[in-house]
GROMACS .gro file of C-alpha atoms in nm:
model
  143
    1MET     CA    1   7.215   7.904  -4.892
    2GLN     CA    2   7.327   7.607  -5.101
    3GLN     CA    3   7.113   7.293  -5.089
    4GLN     CA    4   7.363   7.072  -4.907
    5LEU     CA    5   7.426   6.906  -4.575
    6ASN     CA    6   7.776   6.858  -4.436
    7PHE     CA    7   7.732   6.747  -4.075
    8ILE     CA    8   7.480   6.546  -3.881
    9THR     CA    9   7.550   6.593  -3.511
   10LEU     CA   10   7.412   6.364  -3.244
   11GLY     CA   11   7.431   6.480  -2.884
   12VAL     CA   12   7.542   6.168  -2.695
   13ARG     CA   13   7.547   6.102  -2.321
   14ASP     CA   14   7.878   5.913  -2.320
   15VAL     CA   15   8.126   5.969  -2.606
   16ALA     CA   16   8.331   5.661  -2.508
   17ARG     CA   17   8.020   5.438  -2.517
   18SER     CA   18   7.924   5.581  -2.857
   19ARG     CA   19   8.279   5.519  -2.979
   20SER     CA   20   8.256   5.160  -2.863
   21PHE     CA   21   7.931   5.114  -3.058
   22TYR     CA   22   8.018   5.292  -3.385
   23VAL     CA   23   8.394   5.231  -3.407
   24ASP     CA   24   8.452   4.902  -3.224
   25GLY     CA   25   8.109   4.747  -3.288
   26LEU     CA   26   8.017   4.867  -3.638
   27GLY     CA   27   8.375   4.904  -3.760
   28TRP     CA   28   8.355   5.270  -3.864
   29THR     CA   29   8.674   5.481  -3.886
   30PRO     CA   30   8.704   5.815  -3.704
   31ARG     CA   31   8.838   6.115  -3.898
   32LEU     CA   32   8.893   6.312  -3.575
   33GLU     CA   33   8.861   6.226  -3.208
   34VAL     CA   34   8.881   6.445  -2.899
   35PRO     CA   35   8.840   6.199  -2.609
   36ALA     CA   36   8.527   6.257  -2.398
   37GLU     CA   37   8.425   6.545  -2.628
   38VAL     CA   38   8.361   6.455  -2.993
   39ILE     CA   39   8.418   6.199  -3.268
   40PHE     CA   40   8.386   6.280  -3.639
   41LEU     CA   41   8.300   5.990  -3.870
   42GLN     CA   42   8.299   6.059  -4.244
   43VAL     CA   43   7.990   5.877  -4.369
   44ASN     CA   44   7.975   5.990  -4.731
   45HIS     CA   45   8.127   6.232  -4.980
   46GLY     CA   46   8.157   6.555  -4.780
   47LEU     CA   47   7.926   6.431  -4.504
   48VAL     CA   48   8.031   6.379  -4.142
   49LEU     CA   49   7.843   6.217  -3.855
   50SER     CA   50   7.952   6.394  -3.537
   51LEU     CA   51   7.906   6.226  -3.198
   52TRP     CA   52   7.928   6.520  -2.958
   53SER     CA   53   7.907   6.530  -2.582
   54ARG     CA   54   7.547   6.619  -2.497
   55ALA     CA   55   7.665   6.843  -2.211
   56GLN     CA   56   7.892   7.040  -2.444
   57MET     CA   57   7.619   7.062  -2.707
   58ALA     CA   58   7.374   7.200  -2.450
   59ALA     CA   59   7.629   7.455  -2.329
   60GLU     CA   60   7.699   7.579  -2.682
   61LEU     CA   61   7.326   7.598  -2.761
   62GLY     CA   62   7.261   7.783  -2.434
   63VAL     CA   63   7.004   7.533  -2.305
   64SER     CA   64   6.996   7.289  -2.016
   65GLU     CA   65   7.107   6.935  -2.092
   66ASP     CA   66   6.761   6.796  -2.008
   67LYS     CA   67   6.621   6.991  -2.306
   68LEU     CA   68   6.820   6.764  -2.538
   69GLN     CA   69   6.603   6.452  -2.525
   70ALA     CA   70   6.690   6.206  -2.802
   71ASP     CA   71   6.451   5.940  -2.674
   72THR     CA   72   6.147   6.101  -2.836
   73SER     CA   73   6.316   6.291  -3.116
   74PRO     CA   74   6.123   6.262  -3.445
   75LEU     CA   75   6.438   6.177  -3.640
   76THR     CA   76   6.572   5.868  -3.810
   77LEU     CA   77   6.906   5.817  -3.979
   78SER     CA   78   6.893   5.588  -4.281
   79HIS     CA   79   7.152   5.350  -4.419
   80ASN     CA   80   7.056   5.210  -4.760
   81VAL     CA   81   7.202   4.881  -4.878
   82GLY     CA   82   7.178   4.670  -5.194
   83SER     CA   83   6.962   4.376  -5.084
   84PRO     CA   84   6.732   4.242  -4.813
   85GLY     CA   85   7.014   4.009  -4.705
   86GLU     CA   86   7.239   4.308  -4.644
   87VAL     CA   87   6.964   4.466  -4.431
   88ASP     CA   88   6.955   4.152  -4.217
   89ALA     CA   89   7.336   4.146  -4.188
   90VAL     CA   90   7.367   4.511  -4.085
   91VAL     CA   91   7.087   4.486  -3.828
   92ARG     CA   92   7.251   4.169  -3.690
   93GLN     CA   93   7.589   4.350  -3.667
   94ALA     CA   94   7.424   4.643  -3.488
   95ARG     CA   95   7.255   4.408  -3.239
   96GLU     CA   96   7.589   4.234  -3.174
   97ALA     CA   97   7.745   4.579  -3.115
   98GLY     CA   98   7.482   4.654  -2.848
   99ALA     CA   99   7.196   4.815  -3.041
  100ASP     CA  100   6.834   4.763  -2.946
  101VAL     CA  101   6.648   4.630  -3.252
  102VAL     CA  102   6.326   4.830  -3.227
  103HIS     CA  103   6.165   4.692  -3.547
  104PRO     CA  104   6.311   4.375  -3.698
  105PRO     CA  105   6.364   4.379  -4.075
  106ARG     CA  106   6.057   4.300  -4.284
  107GLN     CA  107   5.895   4.367  -4.622
  108GLN     CA  108   5.740   4.716  -4.620
  109ALA     CA  109   5.419   4.842  -4.784
  110TRP     CA  110   5.622   5.089  -4.992
  111GLY     CA  111   5.794   4.799  -5.174
  112GLY     CA  112   6.124   4.781  -4.991
  113TYR     CA  113   6.266   4.586  -4.699
  114SER     CA  114   6.382   4.757  -4.382
  115GLY     CA  115   6.435   4.737  -4.008
  116TYR     CA  116   6.524   4.979  -3.731
  117PHE     CA  117   6.769   4.976  -3.443
  118ALA     CA  118   6.848   5.226  -3.169
  119ASP     CA  119   7.207   5.318  -3.085
  120PRO     CA  120   7.319   5.351  -2.720
  121ASP     CA  121   7.161   5.699  -2.695
  122GLY     CA  122   6.832   5.593  -2.850
  123PHE     CA  123   6.887   5.744  -3.197
  124ARG     CA  124   6.690   5.539  -3.449
  125TRP     CA  125   6.868   5.400  -3.753
  126GLU     CA  126   6.674   5.261  -4.046
  127VAL     CA  127   6.856   4.999  -4.252
  128ALA     CA  128   6.678   4.972  -4.585
  129PHE     CA  129   6.680   4.809  -4.923
  130ASN     CA  130   6.479   5.029  -5.159
  131PRO     CA  131   6.455   4.877  -5.508
  132THR     CA  132   6.389   5.219  -5.664
  133TRP     CA  133   6.684   5.395  -5.493
  134ALA     CA  134   6.985   5.470  -5.713
  135VAL     CA  135   7.282   5.704  -5.687
  136ASP     CA  136   7.478   5.785  -6.005
  137ASP     CA  137   7.853   5.852  -6.031
  138ALA     CA  138   7.794   6.224  -5.976
  139GLY     CA  139   7.610   6.151  -5.650
  140ASN     CA  140   7.263   6.233  -5.784
  141VAL     CA  141   6.979   6.033  -5.628
  142THR     CA  142   6.692   5.874  -5.819
  143VAL     CA  143   6.397   5.736  -5.624
   0.00000   0.00000   0.00000
């Protein structure tokens, strides 16, 4: 298996509500939409964030929908930006789009500046400025 990731799929309760948050609120552009089923958002080179109906996800996985609890999932999605000011701006935009700011931006012990918000389904997003984070033209990360 190659060391790569192509999709991050979030099982959402209401695809239209998620669309309103990510597309209308945050200004992201869908690559594919099937109303009430799924939205694909290309978030990086070869990487798609999929917002998939939780009921359909549960059916495909062969589990009951109540087994898919995002509220306590030990998962965060991270969005790195170039400055503390950009962190503040993105968190403000997310709040205006309807996000719950669960940890306001602040200086962190690891040397960066970050804050967290929860999308309409409770998925936690970290917005971070990490002064040691760099990505070269080939897409290689240095931390």
